[in-house]
Short mmCIF file of C-alpha atoms in Angstrom, two decimals:
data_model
loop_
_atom_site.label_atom_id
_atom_site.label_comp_id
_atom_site.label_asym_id
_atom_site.label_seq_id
_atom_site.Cartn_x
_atom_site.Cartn_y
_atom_site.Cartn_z
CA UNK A 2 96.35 94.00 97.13
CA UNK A 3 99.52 96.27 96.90
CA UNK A 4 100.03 98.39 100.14
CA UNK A 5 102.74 101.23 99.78
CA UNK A 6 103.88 103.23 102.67
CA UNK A 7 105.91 106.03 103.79
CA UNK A 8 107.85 106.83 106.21
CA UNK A 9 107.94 109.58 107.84
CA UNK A 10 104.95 111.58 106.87
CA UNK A 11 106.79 115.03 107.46
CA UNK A 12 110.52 114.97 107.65
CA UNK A 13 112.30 118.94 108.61
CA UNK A 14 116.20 119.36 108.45
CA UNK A 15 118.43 122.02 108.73
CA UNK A 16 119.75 122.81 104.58
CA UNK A 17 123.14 120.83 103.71
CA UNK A 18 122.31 117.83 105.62
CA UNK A 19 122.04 114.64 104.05
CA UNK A 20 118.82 112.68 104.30
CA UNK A 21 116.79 108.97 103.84
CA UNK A 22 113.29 109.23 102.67
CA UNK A 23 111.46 105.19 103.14
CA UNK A 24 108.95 103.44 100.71
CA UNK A 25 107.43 100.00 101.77
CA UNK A 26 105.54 97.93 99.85
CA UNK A 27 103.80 94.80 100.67
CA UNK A 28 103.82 92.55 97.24
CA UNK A 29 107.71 92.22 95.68
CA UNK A 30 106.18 91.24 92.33
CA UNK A 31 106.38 94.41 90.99
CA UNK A 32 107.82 96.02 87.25
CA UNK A 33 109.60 98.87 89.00
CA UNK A 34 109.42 101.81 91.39
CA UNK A 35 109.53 105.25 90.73
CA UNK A 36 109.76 108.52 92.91
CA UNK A 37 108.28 111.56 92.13
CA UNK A 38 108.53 115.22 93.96
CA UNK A 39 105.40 117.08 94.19
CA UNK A 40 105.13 120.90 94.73
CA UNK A 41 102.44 122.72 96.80
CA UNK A 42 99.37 123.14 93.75
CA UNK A 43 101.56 121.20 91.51
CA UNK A 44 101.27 118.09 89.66
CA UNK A 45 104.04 115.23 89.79
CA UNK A 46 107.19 115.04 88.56
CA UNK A 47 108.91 112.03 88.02
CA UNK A 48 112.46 111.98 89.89
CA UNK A 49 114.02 108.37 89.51
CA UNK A 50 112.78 104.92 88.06
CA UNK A 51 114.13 101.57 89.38
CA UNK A 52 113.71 98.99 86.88
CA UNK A 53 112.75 95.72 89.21
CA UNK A 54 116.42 94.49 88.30
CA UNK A 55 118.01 97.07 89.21
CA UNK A 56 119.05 97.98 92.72
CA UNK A 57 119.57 101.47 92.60
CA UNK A 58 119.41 105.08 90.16
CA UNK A 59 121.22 108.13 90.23
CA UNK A 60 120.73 111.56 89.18
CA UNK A 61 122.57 114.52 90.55
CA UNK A 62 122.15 114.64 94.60
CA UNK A 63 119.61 111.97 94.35
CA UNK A 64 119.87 108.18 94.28
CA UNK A 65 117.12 105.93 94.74
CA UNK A 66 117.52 101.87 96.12
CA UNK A 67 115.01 98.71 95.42
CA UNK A 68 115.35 95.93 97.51
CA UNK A 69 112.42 93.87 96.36
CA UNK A 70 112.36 90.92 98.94
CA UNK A 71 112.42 93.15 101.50
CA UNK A 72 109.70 95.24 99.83
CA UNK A 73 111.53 98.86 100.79
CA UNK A 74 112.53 101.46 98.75
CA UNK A 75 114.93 104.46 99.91
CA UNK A 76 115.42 108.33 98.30
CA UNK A 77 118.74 109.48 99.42
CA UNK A 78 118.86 113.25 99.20
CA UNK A 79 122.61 114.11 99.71
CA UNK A 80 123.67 117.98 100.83
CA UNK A 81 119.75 119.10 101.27
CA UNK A 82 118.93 122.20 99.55
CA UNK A 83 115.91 124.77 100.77
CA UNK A 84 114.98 124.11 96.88
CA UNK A 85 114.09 120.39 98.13
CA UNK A 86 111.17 121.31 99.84
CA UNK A 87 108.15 119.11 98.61
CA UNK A 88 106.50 116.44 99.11
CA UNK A 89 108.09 112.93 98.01
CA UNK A 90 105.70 110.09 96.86
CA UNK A 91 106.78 106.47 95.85
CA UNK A 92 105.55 104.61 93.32
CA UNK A 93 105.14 100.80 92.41
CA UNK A 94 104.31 99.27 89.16
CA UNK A 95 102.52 96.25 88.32
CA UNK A 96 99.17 96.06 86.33
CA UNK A 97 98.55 99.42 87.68
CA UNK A 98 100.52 102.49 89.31
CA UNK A 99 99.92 102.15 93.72
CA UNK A 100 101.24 105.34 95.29
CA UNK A 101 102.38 105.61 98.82
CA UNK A 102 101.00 108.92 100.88
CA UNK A 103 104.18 110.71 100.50
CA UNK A 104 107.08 112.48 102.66
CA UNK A 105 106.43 115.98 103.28
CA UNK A 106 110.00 117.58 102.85
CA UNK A 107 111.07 120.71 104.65
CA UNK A 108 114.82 122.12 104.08
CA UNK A 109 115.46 125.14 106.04
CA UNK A 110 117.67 127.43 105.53
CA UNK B 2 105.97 121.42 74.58
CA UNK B 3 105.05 117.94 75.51
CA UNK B 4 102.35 118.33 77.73
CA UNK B 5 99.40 116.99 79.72
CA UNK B 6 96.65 120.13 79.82
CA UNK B 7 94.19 119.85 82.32
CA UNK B 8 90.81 122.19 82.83
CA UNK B 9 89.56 123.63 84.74
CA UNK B 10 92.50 124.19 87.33
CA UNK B 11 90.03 124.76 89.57
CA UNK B 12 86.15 124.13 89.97
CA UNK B 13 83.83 124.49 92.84
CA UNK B 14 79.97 123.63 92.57
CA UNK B 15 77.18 122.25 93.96
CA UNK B 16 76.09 118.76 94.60
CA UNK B 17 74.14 117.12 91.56
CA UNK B 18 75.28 119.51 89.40
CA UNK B 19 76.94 117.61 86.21
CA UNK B 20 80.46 118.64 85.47
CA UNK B 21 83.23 117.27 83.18
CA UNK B 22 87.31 117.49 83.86
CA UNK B 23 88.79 117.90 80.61
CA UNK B 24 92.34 115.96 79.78
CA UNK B 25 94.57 116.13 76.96
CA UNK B 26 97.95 115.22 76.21
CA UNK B 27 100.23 115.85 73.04
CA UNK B 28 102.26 113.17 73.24
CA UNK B 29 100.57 110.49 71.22
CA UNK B 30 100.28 108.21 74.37
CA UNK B 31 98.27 105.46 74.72
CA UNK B 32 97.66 104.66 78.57
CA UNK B 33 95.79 107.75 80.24
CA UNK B 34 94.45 107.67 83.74
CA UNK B 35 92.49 110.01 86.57
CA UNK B 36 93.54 109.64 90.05
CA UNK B 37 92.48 111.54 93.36
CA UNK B 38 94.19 113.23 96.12
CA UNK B 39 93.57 113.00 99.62
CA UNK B 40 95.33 114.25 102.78
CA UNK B 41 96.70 110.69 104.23
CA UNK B 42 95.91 108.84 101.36
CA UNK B 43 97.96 109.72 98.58
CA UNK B 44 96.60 108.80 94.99
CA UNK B 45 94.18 106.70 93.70
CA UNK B 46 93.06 105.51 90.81
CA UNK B 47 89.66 106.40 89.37
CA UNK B 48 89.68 105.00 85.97
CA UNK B 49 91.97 104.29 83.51
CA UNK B 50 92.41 103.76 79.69
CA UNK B 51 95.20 101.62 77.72
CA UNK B 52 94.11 103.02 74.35
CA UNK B 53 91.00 104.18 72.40
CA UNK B 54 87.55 102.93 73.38
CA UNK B 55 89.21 100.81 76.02
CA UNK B 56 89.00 101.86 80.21
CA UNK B 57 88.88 99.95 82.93
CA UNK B 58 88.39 100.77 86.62
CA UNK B 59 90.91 101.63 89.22
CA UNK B 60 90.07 101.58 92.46
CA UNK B 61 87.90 104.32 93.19
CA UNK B 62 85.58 104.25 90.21
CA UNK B 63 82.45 104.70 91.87
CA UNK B 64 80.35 108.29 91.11
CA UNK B 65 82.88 108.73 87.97
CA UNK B 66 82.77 108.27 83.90
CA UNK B 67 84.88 108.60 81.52
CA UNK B 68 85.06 107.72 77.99
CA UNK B 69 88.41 107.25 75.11
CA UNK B 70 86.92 108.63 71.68
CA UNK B 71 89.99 110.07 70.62
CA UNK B 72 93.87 108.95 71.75
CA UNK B 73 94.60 112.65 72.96
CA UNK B 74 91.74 113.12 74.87
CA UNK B 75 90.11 111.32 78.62
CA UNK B 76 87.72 113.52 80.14
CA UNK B 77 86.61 112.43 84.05
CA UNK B 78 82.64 112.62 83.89
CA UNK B 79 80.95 113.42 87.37
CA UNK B 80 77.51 113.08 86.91
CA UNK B 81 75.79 113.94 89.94
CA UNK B 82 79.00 114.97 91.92
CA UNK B 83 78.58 115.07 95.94
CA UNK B 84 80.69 116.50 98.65
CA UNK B 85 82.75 113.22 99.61
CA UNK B 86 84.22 114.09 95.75
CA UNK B 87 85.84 117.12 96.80
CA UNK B 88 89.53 116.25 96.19
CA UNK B 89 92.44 117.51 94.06
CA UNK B 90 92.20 115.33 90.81
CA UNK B 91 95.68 114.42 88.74
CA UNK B 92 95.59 113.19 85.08
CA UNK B 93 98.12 111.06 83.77
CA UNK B 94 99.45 109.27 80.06
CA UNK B 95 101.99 106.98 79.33
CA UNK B 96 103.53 105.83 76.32
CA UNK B 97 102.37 102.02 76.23
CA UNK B 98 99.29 100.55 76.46
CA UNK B 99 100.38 97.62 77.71
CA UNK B 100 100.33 98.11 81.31
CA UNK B 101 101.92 101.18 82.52
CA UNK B 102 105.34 102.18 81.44
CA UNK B 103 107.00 105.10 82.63
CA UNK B 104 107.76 108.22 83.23
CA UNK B 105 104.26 108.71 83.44
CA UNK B 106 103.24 112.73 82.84
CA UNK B 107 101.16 114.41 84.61
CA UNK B 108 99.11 117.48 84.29
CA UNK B 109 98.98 120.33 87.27
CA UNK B 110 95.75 118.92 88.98
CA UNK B 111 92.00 120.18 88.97
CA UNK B 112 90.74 121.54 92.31
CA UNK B 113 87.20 120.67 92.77
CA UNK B 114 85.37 121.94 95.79
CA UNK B 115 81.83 120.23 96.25
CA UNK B 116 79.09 121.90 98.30
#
């Protein structure tokens, strides 16, 4: 059975500093990975997908790594942003959708 | 506005007492699913559906229904709901109903409080 973890549960930085979020998974036979931010009361939104052949996405200040035989994931948040404050979850893709616990993100100003 | 609409966005009542989550989505997706949300362990899966009249369990199906009459619609069924379902609830849709292909959408989340 897929296990998914992340690491570190909470995660506080001063704003402008660049920063690693992990995802671990246990099985390496997966589709893809996605990311998704998730506001206090909010639903999810989806950030980045990583296609399983694919090592690594971009948008904006964001960019998102697969290394699938070592089963680990990163979100690279460049120049942190009060405005980043959420929580991060990981997702991997198989039959079904397994989400890690998520990264509770604080950016202060 | 493409959209997945969830009610109530939040619900509190008492145990035994039948309720229904309503889910819809305007996107003409096939795969819809319900997950839970728990302090320290993220989301899981209640049920799932990769078209009409077709769900299958996730991995927390117990003490739930649902049912697929229509494409737009998947409403999460608790039929005698008890305190241990008090969680923040998430549905979801997806284009293809062959497995789960992404982005998946989801709505804002139904609070339910059980007492």
């Amino acid at each position: 059975k897929q296990e998914v973890t992340q690491i570190p549960a909470a995660l506080s930085v001063p704003e402008g500093e660049n920063l690693v979020l992990n995802c671990s998974f246990t099985d390496s036979a997966i589709y893809n990975l996605q990311w998704f931010r998730q506001d206090p009361g909010k639903g999810l939104t989806s950030l980045l997908l990583i296609q399983s052949s694919q090592r690594e996405q971009t948008s904006g200040r964001l960019n998102a790594s697969l290394d699938k035989s070592s089963g680990r994931s990163t979100l690279y948040i460049a120049a942190s942003q009060p405005g980043d404050s959420a929580t991060y979850l990981c997702a991997v893709i198989l039959n079904d959708m397994r989400f890690g616990a998520g990264t509770r993100l604080t950016v202060k100003p | 506005e493409a959209q997945v609409t969830q009610n109530p966005r939040y619900l509190i009542t008492v145990t035994g007492k039948k309720l229904t989550v309503t889910c819809s989505q305007n996107m003409n997706h096939e795969y819809m699913s319900w997950y839970r949300q728990d302090p320290g362990l993220g989301l899981r899966q209640i049920y799932y559906s990769m078209n009409v009249e077709v769900t299958d369990k996730g991995d927390v199906p117990e003490g739930y229904k649902v049912s697929r009459k229509e494409k737009r619609n998947f409403p999460l069924i608790l039929e005698s709901p008890s305190p241990n379902q008090t969680s923040l609830y998430f549905c979801a849709s997806s284009l293809s109903g062959t497995g789960v292909s992404l982005p998946l959408h989801f709505g804002n989340g139904t609070r339910l409080t059980v007492t």
